[in-house]
mmCIF file with all atom_site columns, C-alpha atoms in Angstrom:
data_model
loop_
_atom_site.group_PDB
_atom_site.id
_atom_site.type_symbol
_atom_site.label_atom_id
_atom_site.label_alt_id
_atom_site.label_comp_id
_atom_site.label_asym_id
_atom_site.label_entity_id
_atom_site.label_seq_id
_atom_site.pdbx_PDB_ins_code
_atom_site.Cartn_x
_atom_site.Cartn_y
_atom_site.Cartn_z
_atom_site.occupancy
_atom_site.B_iso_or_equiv
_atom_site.pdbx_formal_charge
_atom_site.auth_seq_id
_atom_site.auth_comp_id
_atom_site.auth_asym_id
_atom_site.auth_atom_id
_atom_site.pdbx_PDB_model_num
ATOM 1   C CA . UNK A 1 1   ? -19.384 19.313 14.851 1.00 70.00 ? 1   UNK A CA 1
ATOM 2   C CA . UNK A 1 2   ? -18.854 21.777 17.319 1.00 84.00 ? 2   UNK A CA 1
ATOM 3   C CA . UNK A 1 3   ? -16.535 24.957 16.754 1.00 88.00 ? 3   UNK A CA 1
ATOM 4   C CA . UNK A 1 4   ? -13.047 24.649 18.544 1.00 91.00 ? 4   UNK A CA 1
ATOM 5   C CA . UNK A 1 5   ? -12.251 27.178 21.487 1.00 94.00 ? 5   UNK A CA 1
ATOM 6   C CA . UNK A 1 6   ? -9.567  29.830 20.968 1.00 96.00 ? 6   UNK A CA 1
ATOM 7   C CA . UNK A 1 7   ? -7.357  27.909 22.982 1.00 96.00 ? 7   UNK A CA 1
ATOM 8   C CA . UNK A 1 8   ? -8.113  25.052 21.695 1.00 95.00 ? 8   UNK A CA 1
ATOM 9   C CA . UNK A 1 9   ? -7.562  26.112 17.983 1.00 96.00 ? 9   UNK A CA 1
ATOM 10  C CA . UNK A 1 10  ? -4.338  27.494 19.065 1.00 97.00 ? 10  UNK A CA 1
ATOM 11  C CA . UNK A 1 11  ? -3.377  24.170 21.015 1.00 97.00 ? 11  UNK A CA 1
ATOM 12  C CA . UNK A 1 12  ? -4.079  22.172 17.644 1.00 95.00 ? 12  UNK A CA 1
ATOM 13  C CA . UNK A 1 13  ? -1.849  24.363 16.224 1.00 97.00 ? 13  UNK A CA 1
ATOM 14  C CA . UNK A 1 14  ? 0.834   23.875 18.441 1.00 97.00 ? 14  UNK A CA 1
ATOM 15  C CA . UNK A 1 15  ? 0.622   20.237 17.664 1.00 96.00 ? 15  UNK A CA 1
ATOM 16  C CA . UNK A 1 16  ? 0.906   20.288 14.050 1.00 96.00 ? 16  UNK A CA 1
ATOM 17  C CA . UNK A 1 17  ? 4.283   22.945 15.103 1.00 97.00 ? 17  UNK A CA 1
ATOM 18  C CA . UNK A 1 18  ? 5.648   20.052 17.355 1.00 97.00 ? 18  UNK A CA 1
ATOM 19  C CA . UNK A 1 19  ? 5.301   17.253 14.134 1.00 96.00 ? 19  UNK A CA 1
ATOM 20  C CA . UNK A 1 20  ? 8.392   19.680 12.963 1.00 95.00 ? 20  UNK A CA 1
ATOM 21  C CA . UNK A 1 21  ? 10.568  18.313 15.708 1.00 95.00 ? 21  UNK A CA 1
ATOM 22  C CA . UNK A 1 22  ? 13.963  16.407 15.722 1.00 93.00 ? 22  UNK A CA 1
ATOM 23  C CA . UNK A 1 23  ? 14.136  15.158 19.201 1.00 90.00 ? 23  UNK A CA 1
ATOM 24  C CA . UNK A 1 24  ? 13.809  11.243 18.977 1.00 88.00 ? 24  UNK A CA 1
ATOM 25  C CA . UNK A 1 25  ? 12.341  11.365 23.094 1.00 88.00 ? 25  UNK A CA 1
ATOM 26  C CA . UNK A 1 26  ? 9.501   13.841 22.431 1.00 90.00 ? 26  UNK A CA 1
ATOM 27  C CA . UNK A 1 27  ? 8.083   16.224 19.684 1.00 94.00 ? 27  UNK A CA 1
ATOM 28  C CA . UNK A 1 28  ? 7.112   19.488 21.380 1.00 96.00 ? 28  UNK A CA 1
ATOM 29  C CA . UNK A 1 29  ? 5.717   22.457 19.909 1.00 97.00 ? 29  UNK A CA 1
ATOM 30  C CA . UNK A 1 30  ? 5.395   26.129 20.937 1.00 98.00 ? 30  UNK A CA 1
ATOM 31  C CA . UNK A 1 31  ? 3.245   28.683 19.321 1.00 98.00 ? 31  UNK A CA 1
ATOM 32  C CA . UNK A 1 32  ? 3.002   32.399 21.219 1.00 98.00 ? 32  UNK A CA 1
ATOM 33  C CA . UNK A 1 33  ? 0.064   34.184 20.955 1.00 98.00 ? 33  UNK A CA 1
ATOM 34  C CA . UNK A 1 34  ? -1.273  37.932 21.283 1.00 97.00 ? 34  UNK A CA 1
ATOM 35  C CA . UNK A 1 35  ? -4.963  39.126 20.706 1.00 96.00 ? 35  UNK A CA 1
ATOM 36  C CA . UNK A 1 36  ? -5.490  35.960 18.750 1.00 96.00 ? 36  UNK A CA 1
ATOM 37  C CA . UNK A 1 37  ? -2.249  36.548 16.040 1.00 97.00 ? 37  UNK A CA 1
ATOM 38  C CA . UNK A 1 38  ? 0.410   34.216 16.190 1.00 98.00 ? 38  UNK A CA 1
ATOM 39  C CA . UNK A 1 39  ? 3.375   36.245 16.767 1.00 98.00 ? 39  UNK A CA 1
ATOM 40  C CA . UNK A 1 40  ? 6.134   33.098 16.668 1.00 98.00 ? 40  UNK A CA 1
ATOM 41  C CA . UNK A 1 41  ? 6.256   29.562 16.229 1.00 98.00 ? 41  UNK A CA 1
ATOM 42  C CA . UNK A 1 42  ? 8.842   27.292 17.565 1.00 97.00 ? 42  UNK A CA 1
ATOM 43  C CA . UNK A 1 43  ? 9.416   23.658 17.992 1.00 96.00 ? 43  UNK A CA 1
ATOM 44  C CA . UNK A 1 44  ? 12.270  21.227 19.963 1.00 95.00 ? 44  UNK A CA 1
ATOM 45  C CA . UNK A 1 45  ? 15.855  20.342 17.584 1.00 93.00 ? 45  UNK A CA 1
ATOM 46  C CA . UNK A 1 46  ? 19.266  21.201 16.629 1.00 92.00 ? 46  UNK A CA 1
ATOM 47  C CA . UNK A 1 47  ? 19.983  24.677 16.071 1.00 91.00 ? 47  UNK A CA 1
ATOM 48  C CA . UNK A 1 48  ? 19.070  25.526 12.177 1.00 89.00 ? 48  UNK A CA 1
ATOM 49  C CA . UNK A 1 49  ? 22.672  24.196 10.490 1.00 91.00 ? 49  UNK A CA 1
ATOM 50  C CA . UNK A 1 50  ? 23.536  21.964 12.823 1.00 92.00 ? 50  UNK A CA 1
ATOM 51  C CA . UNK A 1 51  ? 22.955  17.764 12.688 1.00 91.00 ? 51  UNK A CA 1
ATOM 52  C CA . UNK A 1 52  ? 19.713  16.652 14.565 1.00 92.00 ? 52  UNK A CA 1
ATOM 53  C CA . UNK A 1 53  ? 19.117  13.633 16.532 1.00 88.00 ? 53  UNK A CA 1
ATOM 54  C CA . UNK A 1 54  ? 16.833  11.911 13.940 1.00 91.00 ? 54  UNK A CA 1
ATOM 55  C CA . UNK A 1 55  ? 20.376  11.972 11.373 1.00 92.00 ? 55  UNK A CA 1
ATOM 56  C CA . UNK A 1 56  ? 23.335  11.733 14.124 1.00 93.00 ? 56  UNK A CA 1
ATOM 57  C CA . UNK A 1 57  ? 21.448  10.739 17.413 1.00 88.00 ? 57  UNK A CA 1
ATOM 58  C CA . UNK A 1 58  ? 21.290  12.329 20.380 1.00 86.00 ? 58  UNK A CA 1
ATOM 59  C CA . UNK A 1 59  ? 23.894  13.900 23.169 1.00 87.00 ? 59  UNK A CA 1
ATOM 60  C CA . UNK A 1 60  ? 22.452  12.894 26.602 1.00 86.00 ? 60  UNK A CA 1
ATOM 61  C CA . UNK A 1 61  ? 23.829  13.862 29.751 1.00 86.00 ? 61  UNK A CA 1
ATOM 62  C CA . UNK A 1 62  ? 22.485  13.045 33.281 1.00 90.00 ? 62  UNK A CA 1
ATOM 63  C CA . UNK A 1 63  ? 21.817  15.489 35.575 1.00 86.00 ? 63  UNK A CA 1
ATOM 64  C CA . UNK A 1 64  ? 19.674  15.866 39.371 1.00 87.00 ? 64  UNK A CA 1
ATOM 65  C CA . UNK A 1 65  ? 16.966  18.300 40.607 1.00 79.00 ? 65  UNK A CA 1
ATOM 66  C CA . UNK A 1 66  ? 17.773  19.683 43.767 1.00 80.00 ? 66  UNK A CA 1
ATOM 67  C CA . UNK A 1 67  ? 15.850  17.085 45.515 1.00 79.00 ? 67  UNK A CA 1
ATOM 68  C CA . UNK A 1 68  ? 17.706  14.056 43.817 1.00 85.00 ? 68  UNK A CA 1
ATOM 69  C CA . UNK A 1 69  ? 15.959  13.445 40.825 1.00 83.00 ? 69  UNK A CA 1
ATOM 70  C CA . UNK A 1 70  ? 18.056  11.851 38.198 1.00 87.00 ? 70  UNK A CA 1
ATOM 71  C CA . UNK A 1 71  ? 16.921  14.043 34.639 1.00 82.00 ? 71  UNK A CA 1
ATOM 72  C CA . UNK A 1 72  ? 17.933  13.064 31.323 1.00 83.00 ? 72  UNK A CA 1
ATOM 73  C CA . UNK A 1 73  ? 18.551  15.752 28.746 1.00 83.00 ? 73  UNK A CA 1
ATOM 74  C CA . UNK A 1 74  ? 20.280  16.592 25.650 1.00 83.00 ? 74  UNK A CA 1
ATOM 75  C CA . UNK A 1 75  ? 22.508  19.066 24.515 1.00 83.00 ? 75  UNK A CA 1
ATOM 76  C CA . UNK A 1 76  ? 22.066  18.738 20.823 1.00 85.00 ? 76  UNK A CA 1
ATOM 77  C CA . UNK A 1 77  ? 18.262  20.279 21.392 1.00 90.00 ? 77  UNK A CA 1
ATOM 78  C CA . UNK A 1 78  ? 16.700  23.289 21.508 1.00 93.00 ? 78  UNK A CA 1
ATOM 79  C CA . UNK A 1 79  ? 13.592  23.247 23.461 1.00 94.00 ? 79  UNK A CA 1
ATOM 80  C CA . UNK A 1 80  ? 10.419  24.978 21.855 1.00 96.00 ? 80  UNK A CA 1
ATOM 81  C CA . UNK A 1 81  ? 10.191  27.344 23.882 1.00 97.00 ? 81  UNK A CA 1
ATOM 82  C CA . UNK A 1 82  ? 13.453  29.055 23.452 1.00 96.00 ? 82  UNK A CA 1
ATOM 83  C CA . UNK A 1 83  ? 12.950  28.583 19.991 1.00 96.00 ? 83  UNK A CA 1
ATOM 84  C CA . UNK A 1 84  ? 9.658   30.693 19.443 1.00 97.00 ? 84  UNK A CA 1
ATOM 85  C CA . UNK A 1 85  ? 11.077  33.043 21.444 1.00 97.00 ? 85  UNK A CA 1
ATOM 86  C CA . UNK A 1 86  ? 14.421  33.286 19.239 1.00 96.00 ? 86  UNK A CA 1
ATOM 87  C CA . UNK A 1 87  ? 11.995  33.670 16.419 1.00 96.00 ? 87  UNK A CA 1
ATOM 88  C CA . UNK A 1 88  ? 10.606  36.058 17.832 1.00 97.00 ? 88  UNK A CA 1
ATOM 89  C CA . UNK A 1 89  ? 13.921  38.079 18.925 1.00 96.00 ? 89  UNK A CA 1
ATOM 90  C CA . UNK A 1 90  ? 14.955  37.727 15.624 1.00 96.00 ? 90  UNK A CA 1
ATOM 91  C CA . UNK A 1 91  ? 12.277  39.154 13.540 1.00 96.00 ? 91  UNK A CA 1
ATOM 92  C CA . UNK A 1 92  ? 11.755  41.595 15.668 1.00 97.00 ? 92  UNK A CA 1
ATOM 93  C CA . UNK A 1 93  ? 8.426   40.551 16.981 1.00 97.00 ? 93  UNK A CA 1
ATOM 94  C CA . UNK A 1 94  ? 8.033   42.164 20.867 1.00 96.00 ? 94  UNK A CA 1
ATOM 95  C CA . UNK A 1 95  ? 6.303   39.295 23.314 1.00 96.00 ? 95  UNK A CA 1
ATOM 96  C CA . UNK A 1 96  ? 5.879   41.137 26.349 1.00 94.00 ? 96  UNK A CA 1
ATOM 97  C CA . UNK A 1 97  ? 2.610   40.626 27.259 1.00 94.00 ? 97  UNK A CA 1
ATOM 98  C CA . UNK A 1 98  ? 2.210   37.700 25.341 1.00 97.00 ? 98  UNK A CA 1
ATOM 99  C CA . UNK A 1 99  ? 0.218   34.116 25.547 1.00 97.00 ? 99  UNK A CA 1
ATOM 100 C CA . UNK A 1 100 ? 1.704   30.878 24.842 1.00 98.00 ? 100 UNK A CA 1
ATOM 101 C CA . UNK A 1 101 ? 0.779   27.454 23.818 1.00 98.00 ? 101 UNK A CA 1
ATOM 102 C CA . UNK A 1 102 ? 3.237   24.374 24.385 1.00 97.00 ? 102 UNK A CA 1
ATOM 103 C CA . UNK A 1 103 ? 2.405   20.824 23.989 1.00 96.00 ? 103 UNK A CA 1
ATOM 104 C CA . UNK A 1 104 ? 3.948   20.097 27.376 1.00 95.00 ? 104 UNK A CA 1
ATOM 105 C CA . UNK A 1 105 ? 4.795   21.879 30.687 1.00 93.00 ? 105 UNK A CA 1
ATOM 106 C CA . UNK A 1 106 ? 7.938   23.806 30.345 1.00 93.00 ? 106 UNK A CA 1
ATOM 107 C CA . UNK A 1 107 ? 11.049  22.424 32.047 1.00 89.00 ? 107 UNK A CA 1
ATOM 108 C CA . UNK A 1 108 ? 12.504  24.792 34.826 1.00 87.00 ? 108 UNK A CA 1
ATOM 109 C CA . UNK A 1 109 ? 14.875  26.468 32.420 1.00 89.00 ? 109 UNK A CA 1
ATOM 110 C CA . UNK A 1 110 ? 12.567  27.570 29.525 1.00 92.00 ? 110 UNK A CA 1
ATOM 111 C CA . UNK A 1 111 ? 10.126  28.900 32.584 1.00 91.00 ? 111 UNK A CA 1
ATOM 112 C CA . UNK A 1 112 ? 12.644  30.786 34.019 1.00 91.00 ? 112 UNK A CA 1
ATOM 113 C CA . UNK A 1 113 ? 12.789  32.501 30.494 1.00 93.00 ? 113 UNK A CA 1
ATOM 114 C CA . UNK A 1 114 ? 9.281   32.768 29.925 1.00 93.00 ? 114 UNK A CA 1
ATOM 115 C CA . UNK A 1 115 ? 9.142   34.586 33.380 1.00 90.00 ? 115 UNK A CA 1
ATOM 116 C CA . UNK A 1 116 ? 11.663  36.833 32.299 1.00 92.00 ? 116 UNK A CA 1
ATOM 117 C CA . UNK A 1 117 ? 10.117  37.700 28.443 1.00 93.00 ? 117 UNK A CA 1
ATOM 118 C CA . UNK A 1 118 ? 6.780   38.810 30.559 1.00 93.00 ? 118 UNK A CA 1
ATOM 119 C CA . UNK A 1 119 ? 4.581   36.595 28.941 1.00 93.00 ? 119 UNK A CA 1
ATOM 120 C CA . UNK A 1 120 ? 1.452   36.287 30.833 1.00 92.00 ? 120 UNK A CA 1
ATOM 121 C CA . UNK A 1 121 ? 0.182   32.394 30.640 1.00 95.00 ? 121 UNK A CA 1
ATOM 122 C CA . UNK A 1 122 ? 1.165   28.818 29.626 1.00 95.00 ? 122 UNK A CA 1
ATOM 123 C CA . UNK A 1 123 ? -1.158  27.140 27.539 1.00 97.00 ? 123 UNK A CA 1
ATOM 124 C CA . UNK A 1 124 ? -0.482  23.579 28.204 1.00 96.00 ? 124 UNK A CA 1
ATOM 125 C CA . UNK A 1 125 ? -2.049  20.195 26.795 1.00 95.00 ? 125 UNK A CA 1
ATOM 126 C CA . UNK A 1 126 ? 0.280   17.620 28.602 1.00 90.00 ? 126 UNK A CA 1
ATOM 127 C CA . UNK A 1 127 ? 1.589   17.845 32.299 1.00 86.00 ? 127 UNK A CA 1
ATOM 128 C CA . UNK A 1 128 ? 5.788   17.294 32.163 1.00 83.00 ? 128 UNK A CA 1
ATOM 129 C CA . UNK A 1 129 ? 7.751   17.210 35.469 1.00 79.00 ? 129 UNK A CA 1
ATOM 130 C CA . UNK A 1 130 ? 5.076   19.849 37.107 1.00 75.00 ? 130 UNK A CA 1
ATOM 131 C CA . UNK A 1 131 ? 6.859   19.078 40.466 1.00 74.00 ? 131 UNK A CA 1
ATOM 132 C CA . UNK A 1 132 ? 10.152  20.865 39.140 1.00 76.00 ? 132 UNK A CA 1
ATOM 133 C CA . UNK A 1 133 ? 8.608   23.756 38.587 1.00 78.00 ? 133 UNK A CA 1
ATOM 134 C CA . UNK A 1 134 ? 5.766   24.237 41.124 1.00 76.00 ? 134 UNK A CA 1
ATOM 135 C CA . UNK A 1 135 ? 7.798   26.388 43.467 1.00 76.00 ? 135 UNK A CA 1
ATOM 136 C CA . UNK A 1 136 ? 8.886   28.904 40.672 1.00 76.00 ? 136 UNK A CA 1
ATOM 137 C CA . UNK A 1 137 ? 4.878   28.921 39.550 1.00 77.00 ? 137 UNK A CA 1
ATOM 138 C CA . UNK A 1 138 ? 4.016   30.118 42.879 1.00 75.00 ? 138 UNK A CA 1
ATOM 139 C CA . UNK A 1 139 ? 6.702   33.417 43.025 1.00 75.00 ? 139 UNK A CA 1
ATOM 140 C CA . UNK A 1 140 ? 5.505   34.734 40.002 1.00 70.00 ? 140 UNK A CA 1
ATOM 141 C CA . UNK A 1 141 ? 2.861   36.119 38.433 1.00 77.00 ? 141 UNK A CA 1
ATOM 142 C CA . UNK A 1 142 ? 2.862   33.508 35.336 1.00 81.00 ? 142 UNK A CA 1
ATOM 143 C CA . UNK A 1 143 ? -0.220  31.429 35.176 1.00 88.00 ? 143 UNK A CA 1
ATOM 144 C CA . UNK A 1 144 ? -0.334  27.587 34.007 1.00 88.00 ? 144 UNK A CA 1
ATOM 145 C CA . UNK A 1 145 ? -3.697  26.742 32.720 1.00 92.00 ? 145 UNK A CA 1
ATOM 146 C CA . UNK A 1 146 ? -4.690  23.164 31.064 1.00 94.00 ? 146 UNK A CA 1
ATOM 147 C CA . UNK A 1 147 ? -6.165  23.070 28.177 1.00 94.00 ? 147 UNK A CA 1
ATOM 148 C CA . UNK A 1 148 ? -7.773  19.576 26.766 1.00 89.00 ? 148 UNK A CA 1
ATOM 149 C CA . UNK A 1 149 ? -8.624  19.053 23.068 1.00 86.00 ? 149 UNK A CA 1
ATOM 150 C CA . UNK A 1 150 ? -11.736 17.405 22.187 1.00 80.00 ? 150 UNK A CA 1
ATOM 151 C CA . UNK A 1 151 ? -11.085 13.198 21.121 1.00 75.00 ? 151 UNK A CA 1
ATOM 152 C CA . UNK A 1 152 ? -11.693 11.996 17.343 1.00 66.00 ? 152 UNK A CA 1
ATOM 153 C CA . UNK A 1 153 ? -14.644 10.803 16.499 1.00 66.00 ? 153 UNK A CA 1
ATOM 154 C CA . UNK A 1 154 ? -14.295 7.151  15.796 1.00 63.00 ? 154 UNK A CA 1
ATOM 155 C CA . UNK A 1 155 ? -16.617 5.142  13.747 1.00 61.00 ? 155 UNK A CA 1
#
């Protein structure tokens, strides 16, 4: 058996985060990273207190990209991002600097914040709407990097 990569140990991790999730449409997990600590964990749901979609269902509204893309999202949620990142704010925990590991691709929104919390790259495992977000990818100084986990052994 060989021994995971760093970002590959951190990308498992970030799975077993996402299992936490109350979105009925995808379970996506967020785990940000400096000098190999975890500094915050976060995953996609209702704000703590509040019903989530597994209990009450979801809230879905339609919206379109600039370029006429119809997008379905949900206001009950939280995505993971945001919510490592409030973890982080409210702990105390500075990011600046920062890794992180997502499941998925962020949407536009949660990039625009990750941009703006100076983290340095997106771990990702699974490519989500990369066309939304290409443009802003190129005007900053954020990288996007891949990262593939090995497939189970089956007998």
């Amino acid at each position: 058996m060989e021994r995971p990569s760093w970002d590959q140990y951190f990308m498992t991790i970030t799975r077993v985060v996402a299992e936490r999730s109350t979105c009925l449409r995808a379970k996506v997990g967020a785990v940000i990273v400096r000098e190999r600590s975890i500094l915050a964990t976060g995953y996609n749901g209702a704000p703590a207190g509040f019903p989530h979609c597994t209990d009450v269902g979801c809230l879905i509204y339609e919206s379109r990209t600039p370029a006429g893309e119809v997008e379905l999202n949900c206001y009950r949620s939280i995505h993971a991002e945001m919510n490592a990142i409030s973890q982080a704010a409210k702990n105390g925990v500075m990011i600046a600097g920062a890794d992180i590991y997502v499941t998925h691709t962020p949407c536009v929104h949660c990039l625009k914040v990750l941009v703006n919390t100076r983290l340095r790259t997106i771990y990702y495992e699974t490519e989500y709407k990369l066309n939304t977000i290409a443009e802003l990818i190129a005007y900053d100084r954020i990288k996007l990097v891949r990262v593939t986990l090995p497939q189970p052994e089956t007998n």
